[in-house]
Amino acid sequence: LGRARGADRARLLGGDGERLWGLRGQTVQRLPTFSSVQGLANIAHAVGKLRPSGSGWVIIWNALEKAALERAMELKPQELTNTLWAFASAGIAAPQLFDALAALAAEGASTFNAQ
């Protein structure tokens, strides 16, 4: 999904993203059961790159925010930054998530490596 560009992206997101509704619904259902926080961060990153808009997509952003908040302490630096990037680049306001992840980043900043 994150690699969709131009006409492919338009086709996927046309009609408020109807072609992705099944995938969106399954993702929302499965997010709470993901065994890996990397999987959670990867989903957030892919959705952030796709930048879906419309009220039908609020459900996935809310589910991603909830899952990220519940597992914030498990996020490694790359997963933390990918998750923050996804929300910020898609223009999704998630102040509670931003505050929690910013605090974690500040605590662990000395252990981050520049990539």
mmCIF file of N, CA and C in Angstrom, residues 34-108:
data_model
loop_
_atom_site.group_PDB
_atom_site.id
_atom_site.type_symbol
_atom_site.label_atom_id
_atom_site.label_comp_id
_atom_site.label_asym_id
_atom_site.label_seq_id
_atom_site.Cartn_x
_atom_site.Cartn_y
_atom_site.Cartn_z
ATOM 1 N N PHE A 34 -1.840 -7.943 17.334
ATOM 2 C CA PHE A 34 -0.510 -8.015 16.724
ATOM 3 C C PHE A 34 0.502 -8.414 17.778
ATOM 4 N N SER A 35 1.316 -9.391 17.456
ATOM 5 C CA SER A 35 2.313 -9.833 18.425
ATOM 6 C C SER A 35 3.556 -8.950 18.393
ATOM 7 N N SER A 36 3.732 -8.216 17.311
ATOM 8 C CA SER A 36 4.944 -7.407 17.184
ATOM 9 C C SER A 36 4.600 -5.931 17.041
ATOM 10 N N VAL A 37 5.311 -5.105 17.785
ATOM 11 C CA VAL A 37 5.105 -3.664 17.633
ATOM 12 C C VAL A 37 5.688 -3.186 16.305
ATOM 13 N N GLN A 38 6.622 -3.926 15.750
ATOM 14 C CA GLN A 38 7.138 -3.574 14.428
ATOM 15 C C GLN A 38 6.017 -3.676 13.397
ATOM 16 N N GLY A 39 5.171 -4.696 13.506
ATOM 17 C CA GLY A 39 4.026 -4.828 12.604
ATOM 18 C C GLY A 39 3.087 -3.643 12.735
ATOM 19 N N LEU A 40 2.842 -3.213 13.953
ATOM 20 C CA LEU A 40 2.008 -2.035 14.204
ATOM 21 C C LEU A 40 2.617 -0.796 13.552
ATOM 22 N N ALA A 41 3.901 -0.596 13.750
ATOM 23 C CA ALA A 41 4.581 0.569 13.161
ATOM 24 C C ALA A 41 4.587 0.488 11.640
ATOM 25 N N ASN A 42 4.754 -0.704 11.095
ATOM 26 C CA ASN A 42 4.742 -0.865 9.645
ATOM 27 C C ASN A 42 3.381 -0.537 9.048
ATOM 28 N N ILE A 43 2.315 -0.963 9.720
ATOM 29 C CA ILE A 43 0.960 -0.643 9.249
ATOM 30 C C ILE A 43 0.746 0.867 9.303
ATOM 31 N N ALA A 44 1.136 1.486 10.402
ATOM 32 C CA ALA A 44 0.992 2.945 10.523
ATOM 33 C C ALA A 44 1.750 3.643 9.400
ATOM 34 N N HIS A 45 2.964 3.200 9.142
ATOM 35 C CA HIS A 45 3.789 3.813 8.100
ATOM 36 C C HIS A 45 3.143 3.657 6.726
ATOM 37 N N ALA A 46 2.640 2.458 6.416
ATOM 38 C CA ALA A 46 2.002 2.224 5.113
ATOM 39 C C ALA A 46 0.755 3.088 4.941
ATOM 40 N N VAL A 47 -0.069 3.171 5.982
ATOM 41 C CA VAL A 47 -1.274 3.999 5.906
ATOM 42 C C VAL A 47 -0.878 5.473 5.793
ATOM 43 N N GLY A 48 0.162 5.866 6.512
ATOM 44 C CA GLY A 48 0.643 7.246 6.422
ATOM 45 C C GLY A 48 1.126 7.595 5.028
ATOM 46 N N LYS A 49 1.811 6.658 4.366
ATOM 47 C CA LYS A 49 2.284 6.909 3.005
ATOM 48 C C LYS A 49 1.123 6.980 2.019
ATOM 49 N N LEU A 50 0.100 6.183 2.257
ATOM 50 C CA LEU A 50 -1.065 6.180 1.371
ATOM 51 C C LEU A 50 -1.882 7.462 1.535
ATOM 52 N N ARG A 51 -1.872 8.016 2.732
ATOM 53 C CA ARG A 51 -2.594 9.247 3.070
ATOM 54 C C ARG A 51 -4.074 9.218 2.669
ATOM 55 N N PRO A 52 -4.801 8.221 3.162
ATOM 56 C CA PRO A 52 -6.231 8.187 2.841
ATOM 57 C C PRO A 52 -6.955 9.324 3.546
ATOM 58 N N SER A 53 -7.994 9.813 2.921
ATOM 59 C CA SER A 53 -8.765 10.895 3.536
ATOM 60 C C SER A 53 -10.236 10.499 3.559
ATOM 61 N N GLY A 54 -10.992 11.240 4.298
ATOM 62 C CA GLY A 54 -12.420 10.967 4.411
ATOM 63 C C GLY A 54 -12.752 10.368 5.760
ATOM 64 N N SER A 55 -14.001 10.513 6.128
ATOM 65 C CA SER A 55 -14.440 10.073 7.447
ATOM 66 C C SER A 55 -14.350 8.564 7.633
ATOM 67 N N GLY A 56 -14.369 7.806 6.553
ATOM 68 C CA GLY A 56 -14.285 6.360 6.660
ATOM 69 C C GLY A 56 -12.946 5.866 7.162
ATOM 70 N N TRP A 57 -11.940 6.721 7.124
ATOM 71 C CA TRP A 57 -10.596 6.312 7.540
ATOM 72 C C TRP A 57 -10.293 6.669 8.985
ATOM 73 N N VAL A 58 -11.158 7.400 9.635
ATOM 74 C CA VAL A 58 -10.948 7.760 11.045
ATOM 75 C C VAL A 58 -10.804 6.506 11.896
ATOM 76 N N ILE A 59 -11.557 5.470 11.564
ATOM 77 C CA ILE A 59 -11.543 4.233 12.350
ATOM 78 C C ILE A 59 -10.150 3.606 12.400
ATOM 79 N N ILE A 60 -9.435 3.628 11.291
ATOM 80 C CA ILE A 60 -8.104 3.008 11.302
ATOM 81 C C ILE A 60 -7.108 3.877 12.063
ATOM 82 N N TRP A 61 -7.216 5.188 11.917
ATOM 83 C CA TRP A 61 -6.314 6.070 12.665
ATOM 84 C C TRP A 61 -6.569 5.955 14.162
ATOM 85 N N ASN A 62 -7.847 5.864 14.555
ATOM 86 C CA ASN A 62 -8.168 5.701 15.978
ATOM 87 C C ASN A 62 -7.627 4.376 16.515
ATOM 88 N N ALA A 63 -7.770 3.310 15.720
ATOM 89 C CA ALA A 63 -7.272 1.997 16.147
ATOM 90 C C ALA A 63 -5.748 1.998 16.242
ATOM 91 N N LEU A 64 -5.094 2.643 15.279
ATOM 92 C CA LEU A 64 -3.630 2.736 15.325
ATOM 93 C C LEU A 64 -3.166 3.533 16.540
ATOM 94 N N GLU A 65 -3.855 4.624 16.820
ATOM 95 C CA GLU A 65 -3.493 5.434 17.983
ATOM 96 C C GLU A 65 -3.658 4.638 19.272
ATOM 97 N N LYS A 66 -4.777 3.955 19.404
ATOM 98 C CA LYS A 66 -5.030 3.171 20.622
ATOM 99 C C LYS A 66 -3.967 2.085 20.794
ATOM 100 N N ALA A 67 -3.688 1.356 19.716
ATOM 101 C CA ALA A 67 -2.697 0.275 19.797
ATOM 102 C C ALA A 67 -1.309 0.820 20.116
ATOM 103 N N ALA A 68 -0.948 1.945 19.505
ATOM 104 C CA ALA A 68 0.373 2.534 19.760
ATOM 105 C C ALA A 68 0.487 3.027 21.202
ATOM 106 N N LEU A 69 -0.570 3.610 21.729
ATOM 107 C CA LEU A 69 -0.541 4.066 23.121
ATOM 108 C C LEU A 69 -0.419 2.887 24.083
ATOM 109 N N GLU A 70 -1.141 1.810 23.797
ATOM 110 C CA GLU A 70 -1.113 0.646 24.680
ATOM 111 C C GLU A 70 0.256 -0.032 24.697
ATOM 112 N N ARG A 71 0.982 0.084 23.581
ATOM 113 C CA ARG A 71 2.260 -0.628 23.478
ATOM 114 C C ARG A 71 3.447 0.312 23.323
ATOM 115 N N ALA A 72 3.255 1.561 23.687
ATOM 116 C CA ALA A 72 4.283 2.582 23.489
ATOM 117 C C ALA A 72 5.618 2.205 24.116
ATOM 118 N N MET A 73 5.595 1.614 25.287
ATOM 119 C CA MET A 73 6.838 1.277 25.980
ATOM 120 C C MET A 73 7.657 0.214 25.239
ATOM 121 N N GLU A 74 7.026 -0.514 24.330
ATOM 122 C CA GLU A 74 7.717 -1.569 23.583
ATOM 123 C C GLU A 74 8.365 -1.058 22.301
ATOM 124 N N LEU A 75 8.014 0.160 21.884
ATOM 125 C CA LEU A 75 8.515 0.683 20.609
ATOM 126 C C LEU A 75 10.008 0.967 20.652
ATOM 127 N N LYS A 76 10.701 0.469 19.656
ATOM 128 C CA LYS A 76 12.114 0.797 19.477
ATOM 129 C C LYS A 76 12.170 2.141 18.755
ATOM 130 N N PRO A 77 13.324 2.797 18.735
ATOM 131 C CA PRO A 77 13.416 4.129 18.114
ATOM 132 C C PRO A 77 12.868 4.201 16.685
ATOM 133 N N GLN A 78 13.199 3.236 15.835
ATOM 134 C CA GLN A 78 12.714 3.267 14.443
ATOM 135 C C GLN A 78 11.201 3.118 14.390
ATOM 136 N N GLU A 79 10.650 2.268 15.214
ATOM 137 C CA GLU A 79 9.199 2.063 15.249
ATOM 138 C C GLU A 79 8.496 3.308 15.777
ATOM 139 N N LEU A 80 9.082 3.922 16.776
ATOM 140 C CA LEU A 80 8.539 5.147 17.344
ATOM 141 C C LEU A 80 8.503 6.257 16.283
ATOM 142 N N THR A 81 9.614 6.441 15.584
ATOM 143 C CA THR A 81 9.661 7.518 14.586
ATOM 144 C C THR A 81 8.761 7.218 13.402
ATOM 145 N N ASN A 82 8.674 5.965 12.969
ATOM 146 C CA ASN A 82 7.770 5.621 11.865
ATOM 147 C C ASN A 82 6.318 5.901 12.225
ATOM 148 N N THR A 83 5.959 5.593 13.456
ATOM 149 C CA THR A 83 4.587 5.821 13.903
ATOM 150 C C THR A 83 4.280 7.316 13.970
ATOM 151 N N LEU A 84 5.184 8.077 14.567
ATOM 152 C CA LEU A 84 4.985 9.529 14.618
ATOM 153 C C LEU A 84 4.926 10.128 13.214
ATOM 154 N N TRP A 85 5.827 9.687 12.347
ATOM 155 C CA TRP A 85 5.851 10.188 10.973
ATOM 156 C C TRP A 85 4.521 9.928 10.271
ATOM 157 N N ALA A 86 3.971 8.723 10.447
ATOM 158 C CA ALA A 86 2.725 8.356 9.777
ATOM 159 C C ALA A 86 1.599 9.319 10.132
ATOM 160 N N PHE A 87 1.429 9.570 11.417
ATOM 161 C CA PHE A 87 0.357 10.464 11.855
ATOM 162 C C PHE A 87 0.615 11.895 11.386
ATOM 163 N N ALA A 88 1.842 12.355 11.548
ATOM 164 C CA ALA A 88 2.163 13.737 11.179
ATOM 165 C C ALA A 88 2.048 13.961 9.677
ATOM 166 N N SER A 89 2.558 13.032 8.873
ATOM 167 C CA SER A 89 2.536 13.241 7.422
ATOM 168 C C SER A 89 1.127 13.150 6.854
ATOM 169 N N ALA A 90 0.251 12.410 7.520
ATOM 170 C CA ALA A 90 -1.138 12.318 7.068
ATOM 171 C C ALA A 90 -1.996 13.440 7.651
ATOM 172 N N GLY A 91 -1.389 14.270 8.521
ATOM 173 C CA GLY A 91 -2.125 15.392 9.104
ATOM 174 C C GLY A 91 -3.152 14.957 10.138
ATOM 175 N N ILE A 92 -2.876 13.856 10.817
ATOM 176 C CA ILE A 92 -3.810 13.326 11.815
ATOM 177 C C ILE A 92 -3.445 13.877 13.194
ATOM 178 N N ALA A 93 -4.390 14.552 13.795
ATOM 179 C CA ALA A 93 -4.175 15.096 15.140
ATOM 180 C C ALA A 93 -4.330 13.967 16.154
ATOM 181 N N ALA A 94 -3.284 13.716 16.895
ATOM 182 C CA ALA A 94 -3.293 12.682 17.930
ATOM 183 C C ALA A 94 -2.437 13.182 19.093
ATOM 184 N N PRO A 95 -2.887 14.253 19.762
ATOM 185 C CA PRO A 95 -2.047 14.883 20.788
ATOM 186 C C PRO A 95 -1.635 13.954 21.919
ATOM 187 N N GLN A 96 -2.507 13.060 22.341
ATOM 188 C CA GLN A 96 -2.148 12.143 23.430
ATOM 189 C C GLN A 96 -1.020 11.212 22.983
ATOM 190 N N LEU A 97 -1.113 10.709 21.755
ATOM 191 C CA LEU A 97 -0.067 9.845 21.217
ATOM 192 C C LEU A 97 1.232 10.618 21.041
ATOM 193 N N PHE A 98 1.154 11.816 20.476
ATOM 194 C CA PHE A 98 2.357 12.624 20.262
ATOM 195 C C PHE A 98 3.051 12.919 21.587
ATOM 196 N N ASP A 99 2.266 13.275 22.601
ATOM 197 C CA ASP A 99 2.857 13.569 23.911
ATOM 198 C C ASP A 99 3.535 12.342 24.509
ATOM 199 N N ALA A 100 2.866 11.199 24.434
ATOM 200 C CA ALA A 100 3.427 9.973 25.008
ATOM 201 C C ALA A 100 4.703 9.557 24.279
ATOM 202 N N LEU A 101 4.680 9.597 22.948
ATOM 203 C CA LEU A 101 5.854 9.170 22.192
ATOM 204 C C LEU A 101 6.983 10.197 22.278
ATOM 205 N N ALA A 102 6.645 11.462 22.384
ATOM 206 C CA ALA A 102 7.683 12.485 22.553
ATOM 207 C C ALA A 102 8.392 12.297 23.892
ATOM 208 N N ALA A 103 7.636 11.967 24.921
ATOM 209 C CA ALA A 103 8.240 11.725 26.232
ATOM 210 C C ALA A 103 9.172 10.511 26.182
ATOM 211 N N LEU A 104 8.740 9.457 25.503
ATOM 212 C CA LEU A 104 9.596 8.272 25.356
ATOM 213 C C LEU A 104 10.852 8.597 24.562
ATOM 214 N N ALA A 105 10.685 9.373 23.503
ATOM 215 C CA ALA A 105 11.843 9.753 22.680
ATOM 216 C C ALA A 105 12.829 10.575 23.496
ATOM 217 N N ALA A 106 12.318 11.496 24.306
ATOM 218 C CA ALA A 106 13.193 12.330 25.127
ATOM 219 C C ALA A 106 13.956 11.482 26.146
ATOM 220 N N GLU A 107 13.269 10.496 26.711
ATOM 221 C CA GLU A 107 13.924 9.618 27.694
ATOM 222 C C GLU A 107 15.037 8.791 27.058
ATOM 223 N N GLY A 108 14.809 8.329 25.834
ATOM 224 C CA GLY A 108 15.773 7.445 25.202
ATOM 225 C C GLY A 108 16.663 8.089 24.168
#
